[in-house]
Amino acid sequence: MKTEIIKVDPENIDEKIMKYCGEKIREGKLVCFPTETVYGLGANALDEKAIEGIFTAKGRPQDNPLIVHIAGYDMLDDIVKTTQREEILLRKLSDRFWPGPLTLIVTKDESMSDVVTSGLNTVGVRYPSNSIAQTLINYANVPIAAPSANISGKPSPTKASHVIQDLTGKVDIIIDGGPCQVGLESTVLDIVSWPPIILRPGAVTQEDISEVVIEVSEHGWQKEVDKPRSPGMKYKHYAPNAKITIYKGEESKVASRIKEELKNANNLGLNAFVLASEETLCYYNKEKALSLGSRYNPLEQASRLYDCLRKFDELKADVVFAEAIENKGVGDAIMNRLYRAAGGRLISI
Ligand code: TXA
Ligand code: MG
């Protein structure tokens, strides 16, 4: 398949180009586009055949449902059939967090294809805040189903170059709209259950949600890795080729342990790297360490994580020793992704 790569400036959107891309979605084509979280691989959510193409392009297991993206509340009618309680929660939460990085799991409308929802009677919906995403959905004039635009199992794409690397030849269009702001996938909140439950942590945190909903539970993502509730959480995810181990503890102790591990790895002839912070980079050989950003700026760290994971692949890293992030606010979502990338290897010192 020939893939068209089209640059669009998010500050000065070319309407003609976006109209063209929207028409392609309507024709059943696959279009990758930026959102504020990560790039998505989009298709018309009402076109079953187009949706099947998403699974093929990504190599995605059929039992992992897709999120449906909207750019206006009237689009919800085609997708959801909420109970009264869901309706109230949906209104409250969307008032506060939409457009933005929050996906809500609600009861689906029967007309919604089982291919999108993997046969579940619920559907994930999200109203992205990214202006290119909104313009695309508006021109398509249909809801767009879109998983992250990576090959299944790879880190999610936060730059167009990541999408180009993974999906050239497998999709019709890749819109290059610059880097994604948040850099981690949306928070997934199930509002069919009571109390609502966070299935995937993200930039909208449990504290944020509890300002709107009196009660919100978090299954606890460490448990989630063993006994997943959201189909997508059971797959090994976000993984680079290198074997990652996370070290948690007091800063200087972690640094000396990692330095010891580096020495051992070098003795074994392994290509070893460190994932550090701006503040702790000084402990290590600069050529062998990547900075995730400042410890005091979790939003910056979130936006860089997947790019760092992909860089380790480019550097042909065999092993990566990563410093843990504080499990607070967005830091919790970063740790969730890092923990999965490490296949659960976390050592407390
Ligand atoms: O930020 C995001 O959410 C990005 C951008 C493109 O919007 N999309 C994304 O999609 O991360 P994906 O497919 O990579 O992840 C969707 C997650 C999966 O873990 C999936 O299992 C879960 O949402 N999910 C979707 N529908 C669900 C449902 N009905 N019930 C439970 N989990 C659901
Ligand atoms: Mg994904």
Short mmCIF file of C-alpha atoms and ligand atoms in Angstrom, two decimals:
data_model
loop_
_atom_site.label_atom_id
_atom_site.label_comp_id
_atom_site.label_asym_id
_atom_site.label_seq_id
_atom_site.Cartn_x
_atom_site.Cartn_y
_atom_site.Cartn_z
CA MET A 1 0.00 0.00 0.00
CA LYS A 2 1.23 3.50 -0.80
CA THR A 3 1.26 5.77 2.23
CA GLU A 4 0.84 9.51 1.79
CA ILE A 5 2.67 11.54 4.44
CA ILE A 6 1.11 14.97 4.84
CA LYS A 7 2.43 17.77 7.05
CA VAL A 8 -0.15 19.93 8.81
CA ASP A 9 0.70 22.90 11.03
CA PRO A 10 -1.50 22.69 14.16
CA GLU A 11 -1.28 26.48 14.54
CA ASN A 12 -2.40 27.11 10.99
CA ILE A 13 -4.47 24.17 9.82
CA ASP A 14 -4.83 23.75 6.07
CA GLU A 15 -8.57 23.18 5.69
CA LYS A 16 -8.26 21.83 2.16
CA ILE A 17 -5.89 19.10 3.27
CA MET A 18 -8.05 18.24 6.25
CA LYS A 19 -11.13 18.05 4.04
CA TYR A 20 -9.26 15.61 1.80
CA CYS A 21 -8.26 13.47 4.82
CA GLY A 22 -11.81 13.55 6.20
CA GLU A 23 -13.14 12.33 2.85
CA LYS A 24 -10.61 9.48 2.89
CA ILE A 25 -11.96 8.40 6.29
CA ARG A 26 -15.48 8.41 4.83
CA GLU A 27 -14.25 6.28 1.93
CA GLY A 28 -13.06 3.65 4.40
CA LYS A 29 -9.35 4.49 4.31
CA LEU A 30 -6.89 4.38 7.22
CA VAL A 31 -5.62 7.78 8.36
CA CYS A 32 -3.09 8.31 11.17
CA PHE A 33 -3.48 11.59 13.02
CA PRO A 34 -2.10 13.39 16.07
CA THR A 35 -4.05 13.71 19.30
CA GLU A 36 -2.93 15.44 22.50
CA THR A 37 -2.06 12.02 24.00
CA VAL A 38 -0.48 9.89 21.27
CA TYR A 39 -0.97 9.46 17.51
CA GLY A 40 -4.04 7.45 16.52
CA LEU A 41 -4.65 5.05 13.60
CA GLY A 42 -8.11 6.11 12.52
CA ALA A 43 -10.97 4.68 10.48
CA ASN A 44 -14.69 5.33 10.16
CA ALA A 45 -16.20 3.80 13.32
CA LEU A 46 -19.42 3.03 11.40
CA ASP A 47 -17.63 1.06 8.65
CA GLU A 48 -16.88 -2.48 9.79
CA LYS A 49 -14.59 -3.27 6.87
CA ALA A 50 -12.46 -0.20 7.51
CA ILE A 51 -12.21 -1.13 11.19
CA GLU A 52 -10.97 -4.60 10.29
CA GLY A 53 -8.17 -2.86 8.41
CA ILE A 54 -6.99 -1.24 11.66
CA PHE A 55 -6.47 -4.63 13.29
CA THR A 56 -4.56 -5.92 10.28
CA ALA A 57 -2.32 -2.83 9.98
CA LYS A 58 -1.36 -2.93 13.67
CA GLY A 59 -1.23 -6.70 14.07
CA ARG A 60 -3.68 -6.15 16.94
CA PRO A 61 -5.46 -9.03 18.70
CA GLN A 62 -9.19 -9.06 17.82
CA ASP A 63 -10.26 -9.15 21.47
CA ASN A 64 -8.82 -5.72 22.24
CA PRO A 65 -11.55 -3.08 21.69
CA LEU A 66 -11.00 0.34 20.11
CA ILE A 67 -11.71 3.83 21.41
CA VAL A 68 -14.18 5.88 19.35
CA HIS A 69 -13.28 9.56 18.89
CA ILE A 70 -15.87 12.31 18.55
CA ALA A 71 -15.71 16.05 17.95
CA GLY A 72 -19.15 17.09 19.10
CA TYR A 73 -21.76 15.73 21.48
CA ASP A 74 -24.31 14.99 18.73
CA MET A 75 -21.97 12.25 17.49
CA LEU A 76 -22.59 10.33 20.72
CA ASP A 77 -26.07 9.34 19.51
CA ASP A 78 -24.66 6.87 17.00
CA ILE A 79 -22.38 5.25 19.55
CA VAL A 80 -23.80 5.07 23.05
CA LYS A 81 -27.04 4.15 24.77
CA THR A 82 -26.46 5.29 28.30
CA THR A 83 -28.41 4.34 31.40
CA GLN A 84 -29.63 7.26 33.49
CA ARG A 85 -26.70 7.01 35.86
CA GLU A 86 -24.20 6.80 33.02
CA GLU A 87 -25.85 9.82 31.42
CA ILE A 88 -25.37 11.92 34.57
CA LEU A 89 -21.76 10.81 34.97
CA LEU A 90 -21.04 11.35 31.29
CA ARG A 91 -22.39 14.89 31.48
CA LYS A 92 -20.45 15.78 34.63
CA LEU A 93 -17.20 14.27 33.46
CA SER A 94 -17.38 15.59 29.91
CA ASP A 95 -18.18 19.09 31.20
CA ARG A 96 -14.97 19.03 33.17
CA PHE A 97 -12.53 16.98 31.06
CA TRP A 98 -13.65 17.07 27.42
CA PRO A 99 -12.18 17.82 25.04
CA GLY A 100 -9.19 16.11 26.62
CA PRO A 101 -7.28 12.94 27.57
CA LEU A 102 -10.12 11.00 29.21
CA THR A 103 -11.85 7.96 27.67
CA LEU A 104 -15.20 6.95 29.12
CA ILE A 105 -16.46 3.38 28.93
CA VAL A 106 -20.27 3.42 28.59
CA THR A 107 -23.03 1.10 27.37
CA LYS A 108 -22.96 1.00 23.59
CA ASP A 109 -25.73 1.49 21.09
CA GLU A 110 -26.67 -1.87 19.48
CA SER A 111 -25.78 -0.47 16.08
CA MET A 112 -22.13 -0.10 17.12
CA SER A 113 -20.12 -2.85 15.43
CA ASP A 114 -18.79 -5.76 17.50
CA VAL A 115 -15.53 -5.37 15.62
CA VAL A 116 -14.98 -1.99 17.32
CA THR A 117 -15.94 -3.22 20.79
CA SER A 118 -14.61 -6.79 20.45
CA GLY A 119 -18.09 -8.08 21.20
CA LEU A 120 -18.45 -6.18 24.50
CA ASN A 121 -21.72 -4.36 25.23
CA THR A 122 -19.72 -1.29 26.20
CA VAL A 123 -17.75 1.21 24.13
CA GLY A 124 -14.90 3.62 24.91
CA VAL A 125 -15.49 7.22 23.77
CA ARG A 126 -13.18 10.19 23.78
CA TYR A 127 -13.36 13.81 22.58
CA PRO A 128 -9.74 14.78 21.86
CA SER A 129 -8.58 18.37 22.36
CA ASN A 130 -5.99 18.35 19.56
CA SER A 131 -7.14 20.75 16.86
CA ILE A 132 -6.02 18.57 13.94
CA ALA A 133 -7.90 15.58 15.41
CA GLN A 134 -11.03 17.68 15.85
CA THR A 135 -10.85 19.07 12.33
CA LEU A 136 -10.37 15.59 10.88
CA ILE A 137 -13.38 14.18 12.73
CA ASN A 138 -15.50 17.16 11.70
CA TYR A 139 -14.65 16.81 8.01
CA ALA A 140 -15.16 13.05 8.18
CA ASN A 141 -18.50 13.81 9.84
CA VAL A 142 -18.46 10.35 11.41
CA PRO A 143 -16.95 9.13 14.68
CA ILE A 144 -13.42 7.81 14.22
CA ALA A 145 -12.27 4.58 15.87
CA ALA A 146 -8.57 4.79 16.61
CA PRO A 147 -6.07 2.83 18.64
CA SER A 148 -2.57 4.19 19.14
CA ALA A 149 -0.76 4.25 15.77
CA ASN A 150 2.00 1.79 16.60
CA ILE A 151 2.66 -1.82 15.69
CA SER A 152 1.04 -3.85 18.47
CA GLY A 153 3.43 -4.27 21.40
CA LYS A 154 5.66 -1.30 20.48
CA PRO A 155 5.68 1.93 22.47
CA SER A 156 2.85 4.29 21.46
CA PRO A 157 3.87 6.99 18.95
CA THR A 158 4.29 10.51 20.27
CA LYS A 159 5.88 11.93 17.10
CA ALA A 160 5.01 11.50 13.42
CA SER A 161 8.42 9.88 12.86
CA HIS A 162 7.36 7.02 15.19
CA VAL A 163 4.23 6.42 13.11
CA ILE A 164 6.20 6.62 9.85
CA GLN A 165 8.62 4.03 11.24
CA ASP A 166 5.86 1.60 12.26
CA LEU A 167 3.10 2.01 9.68
CA THR A 168 4.48 3.17 6.33
CA GLY A 169 3.07 0.84 3.70
CA LYS A 170 0.28 -0.30 6.01
CA VAL A 171 -1.99 2.77 6.09
CA ASP A 172 -3.26 5.24 3.48
CA ILE A 173 -2.32 8.55 5.10
CA ILE A 174 -0.08 9.72 7.95
CA ILE A 175 -0.76 13.29 9.06
CA ASP A 176 2.39 14.80 10.54
CA GLY A 177 1.08 17.33 13.05
CA GLY A 178 4.15 17.59 15.26
CA PRO A 179 4.78 16.07 18.68
CA CYS A 180 1.96 15.08 21.06
CA GLN A 181 1.68 17.23 24.17
CA VAL A 182 0.75 14.66 26.83
CA GLY A 183 2.70 11.71 25.45
CA LEU A 184 0.81 8.99 27.37
CA GLU A 185 -2.48 7.39 26.31
CA SER A 186 -5.73 8.73 27.78
CA THR A 187 -7.05 7.77 31.19
CA VAL A 188 -9.67 5.04 30.69
CA LEU A 189 -12.57 5.33 33.13
CA ASP A 190 -15.35 2.74 33.28
CA ILE A 191 -18.59 4.51 34.24
CA VAL A 192 -20.79 1.46 33.70
CA SER A 193 -19.50 0.07 37.00
CA TRP A 194 -20.31 1.73 40.29
CA PRO A 195 -18.19 3.22 41.67
CA PRO A 196 -16.53 4.20 38.39
CA ILE A 197 -13.21 2.51 37.99
CA ILE A 198 -9.98 3.65 36.38
CA LEU A 199 -8.90 0.92 33.98
CA ARG A 200 -5.85 2.76 32.68
CA PRO A 201 -4.17 5.69 34.48
CA GLY A 202 -3.33 8.78 32.45
CA ALA A 203 -2.94 12.54 32.58
CA VAL A 204 -6.44 12.93 34.08
CA THR A 205 -5.67 11.51 37.52
CA GLN A 206 -7.76 9.85 40.20
CA GLU A 207 -7.55 13.09 42.22
CA ASP A 208 -8.86 15.07 39.22
CA ILE A 209 -11.78 12.68 38.73
CA SER A 210 -12.69 12.62 42.40
CA GLU A 211 -13.33 16.36 42.22
CA VAL A 212 -16.31 15.59 39.98
CA VAL A 213 -17.45 12.13 41.05
CA ILE A 214 -17.76 11.45 44.77
CA GLU A 215 -16.39 7.99 44.53
CA VAL A 216 -13.88 6.59 42.08
CA SER A 217 -11.97 3.40 42.50
CA GLU A 218 -8.70 2.36 41.08
CA HIS A 219 -8.16 -1.30 40.60
CA GLY A 220 -4.45 -0.67 41.14
CA TRP A 221 -2.42 -1.08 38.01
CA GLN A 222 0.14 -3.41 39.50
CA LYS A 223 -2.69 -5.87 40.16
CA GLU A 224 -4.11 -5.04 36.75
CA VAL A 225 -1.00 -6.46 35.11
CA ASP A 226 -1.76 -9.85 36.70
CA LYS A 227 -5.55 -9.82 36.41
CA PRO A 228 -6.62 -7.34 33.75
CA ARG A 229 -10.09 -5.82 33.57
CA SER A 230 -9.55 -3.88 30.41
CA PRO A 231 -8.80 -6.26 27.54
CA GLY A 232 -5.89 -4.11 26.37
CA MET A 233 -4.14 -4.27 29.70
CA LYS A 234 -3.37 -7.96 29.49
CA TYR A 235 -0.97 -7.68 26.61
CA LYS A 236 2.70 -6.99 27.10
CA HIS A 237 2.79 -3.42 25.95
CA TYR A 238 4.95 -0.42 25.40
CA ALA A 239 8.00 -2.62 25.12
CA PRO A 240 11.32 -1.77 23.50
CA ASN A 241 13.66 -4.61 22.55
CA ALA A 242 15.94 -4.08 25.54
CA LYS A 243 15.32 -5.77 28.87
CA ILE A 244 14.36 -3.02 31.31
CA THR A 245 14.71 -3.18 35.10
CA ILE A 246 13.37 -0.43 37.37
CA TYR A 247 15.09 0.55 40.60
CA LYS A 248 13.15 2.25 43.34
CA GLY A 249 14.49 3.84 46.51
CA GLU A 250 16.53 6.71 47.83
CA GLU A 251 18.20 8.67 45.00
CA SER A 252 21.87 8.07 45.83
CA LYS A 253 21.29 4.39 46.67
CA VAL A 254 19.51 3.83 43.38
CA ALA A 255 22.35 5.58 41.52
CA SER A 256 25.08 3.47 43.12
CA ARG A 257 23.13 0.26 42.50
CA ILE A 258 22.61 1.18 38.85
CA LYS A 259 26.31 2.00 38.46
CA GLU A 260 27.14 -1.43 39.84
CA GLU A 261 24.69 -3.07 37.43
CA LEU A 262 26.20 -1.09 34.54
CA LYS A 263 29.65 -2.41 35.41
CA ASN A 264 28.37 -5.99 35.55
CA ALA A 265 26.56 -5.60 32.25
CA ASN A 266 29.66 -4.13 30.56
CA ASN A 267 31.73 -7.04 31.82
CA LEU A 268 29.26 -9.36 30.14
CA GLY A 269 29.66 -7.42 26.90
CA LEU A 270 26.10 -6.08 27.01
CA ASN A 271 25.13 -2.70 25.58
CA ALA A 272 23.69 -1.12 28.72
CA PHE A 273 21.89 2.20 29.23
CA VAL A 274 20.29 4.19 32.03
CA LEU A 275 16.95 5.98 32.06
CA ALA A 276 17.58 8.85 34.47
CA SER A 277 16.18 12.27 35.29
CA GLU A 278 17.67 15.68 34.55
CA GLU A 279 18.73 15.88 38.18
CA THR A 280 20.39 12.44 38.35
CA LEU A 281 22.00 12.35 34.90
CA CYS A 282 25.26 13.58 36.49
CA TYR A 283 25.75 10.22 38.25
CA TYR A 284 26.26 8.41 34.94
CA ASN A 285 28.37 8.44 31.80
CA LYS A 286 26.49 10.87 29.52
CA GLU A 287 26.81 8.61 26.48
CA LYS A 288 25.11 5.79 28.32
CA ALA A 289 22.16 7.62 29.88
CA LEU A 290 19.00 9.29 28.62
CA SER A 291 17.14 11.91 30.63
CA LEU A 292 13.39 11.63 30.94
CA GLY A 293 13.26 15.26 32.08
CA SER A 294 13.05 16.96 35.42
CA ARG A 295 11.83 15.04 38.47
CA TYR A 296 9.88 18.14 39.36
CA ASN A 297 8.08 18.18 36.04
CA PRO A 298 6.15 14.91 35.62
CA LEU A 299 4.32 16.32 32.58
CA GLU A 300 7.65 16.73 30.80
CA GLN A 301 8.64 13.19 31.83
CA ALA A 302 5.33 11.81 30.54
CA SER A 303 5.79 13.48 27.18
CA ARG A 304 9.28 12.01 26.73
CA LEU A 305 8.86 8.44 27.94
CA TYR A 306 7.91 6.71 24.69
CA ASP A 307 10.49 8.63 22.70
CA CYS A 308 13.17 7.46 25.15
CA LEU A 309 11.96 3.86 24.89
CA ARG A 310 12.20 4.04 21.10
CA LYS A 311 15.66 5.65 21.32
CA PHE A 312 16.90 2.65 23.30
CA ASP A 313 15.97 0.51 20.29
CA GLU A 314 17.87 2.84 17.95
CA LEU A 315 20.88 2.65 20.27
CA LYS A 316 20.56 -1.15 20.13
CA ALA A 317 20.42 -1.38 23.90
CA ASP A 318 20.49 -4.89 25.37
CA VAL A 319 19.62 -3.80 28.89
CA VAL A 320 18.23 -0.61 30.42
CA PHE A 321 18.36 0.32 34.10
CA ALA A 322 15.60 2.79 34.89
CA GLU A 323 15.09 4.99 37.92
CA ALA A 324 11.56 4.74 39.32
CA ILE A 325 9.21 7.74 39.17
CA GLU A 326 7.28 8.87 42.21
CA ASN A 327 3.77 7.29 42.11
CA LYS A 328 1.98 10.60 42.44
CA GLY A 329 -0.46 12.24 40.02
CA VAL A 330 0.74 11.80 36.43
CA GLY A 331 3.82 10.07 37.88
CA ASP A 332 1.58 7.08 38.57
CA ALA A 333 0.63 6.81 34.90
CA ILE A 334 4.31 7.06 33.87
CA MET A 335 5.22 4.28 36.30
CA ASN A 336 2.35 2.17 34.95
CA ARG A 337 3.79 2.34 31.41
CA LEU A 338 7.38 1.89 32.55
CA TYR A 339 6.44 -1.10 34.70
CA ARG A 340 4.78 -2.73 31.72
CA ALA A 341 7.72 -1.95 29.46
CA ALA A 342 9.88 -3.64 32.10
CA GLY A 343 7.61 -6.68 32.13
CA GLY A 344 7.13 -6.10 35.87
CA ARG A 345 10.85 -6.11 36.80
CA LEU A 346 11.00 -3.64 39.69
CA ILE A 347 13.61 -3.80 42.44
CA SER A 348 13.10 -1.87 45.67
CA ILE A 349 16.33 -0.88 47.37
O1 TXA B 1 -5.03 8.35 24.21
C1 TXA B 1 -5.59 7.37 23.71
O2 TXA B 1 -6.51 6.78 24.29
C2 TXA B 1 -5.14 6.92 22.33
C3 TXA B 1 -5.49 8.03 21.32
C4 TXA B 1 -5.24 7.61 19.89
O3 TXA B 1 -6.82 8.42 21.53
N1 TXA B 1 -5.73 5.68 21.98
C5 TXA B 1 -5.38 4.52 22.57
O4 TXA B 1 -6.04 3.41 22.08
O5 TXA B 1 -4.54 4.42 23.45
P1 TXA B 1 -5.58 1.92 22.35
O6 TXA B 1 -6.42 1.11 21.48
O7 TXA B 1 -4.12 1.81 22.16
O8 TXA B 1 -6.00 1.67 23.83
C6 TXA B 1 -7.37 1.56 24.17
C7 TXA B 1 -7.53 0.96 25.53
C8 TXA B 1 -7.19 -0.51 25.53
O9 TXA B 1 -6.52 -0.82 26.74
C9 TXA B 1 -8.58 -1.15 25.45
O10 TXA B 1 -8.60 -2.45 25.96
C10 TXA B 1 -9.40 -0.20 26.28
O11 TXA B 1 -8.89 1.09 25.94
N2 TXA B 1 -10.82 -0.26 25.91
C11 TXA B 1 -11.42 0.15 24.77
N3 TXA B 1 -12.74 -0.12 24.79
C12 TXA B 1 -12.99 -0.71 25.96
C13 TXA B 1 -14.15 -1.25 26.58
N4 TXA B 1 -15.34 -1.22 25.97
N5 TXA B 1 -14.04 -1.79 27.82
C14 TXA B 1 -12.85 -1.82 28.45
N6 TXA B 1 -11.70 -1.35 27.92
C15 TXA B 1 -11.77 -0.80 26.70
MG MG B 2 -2.19 1.14 22.24
#
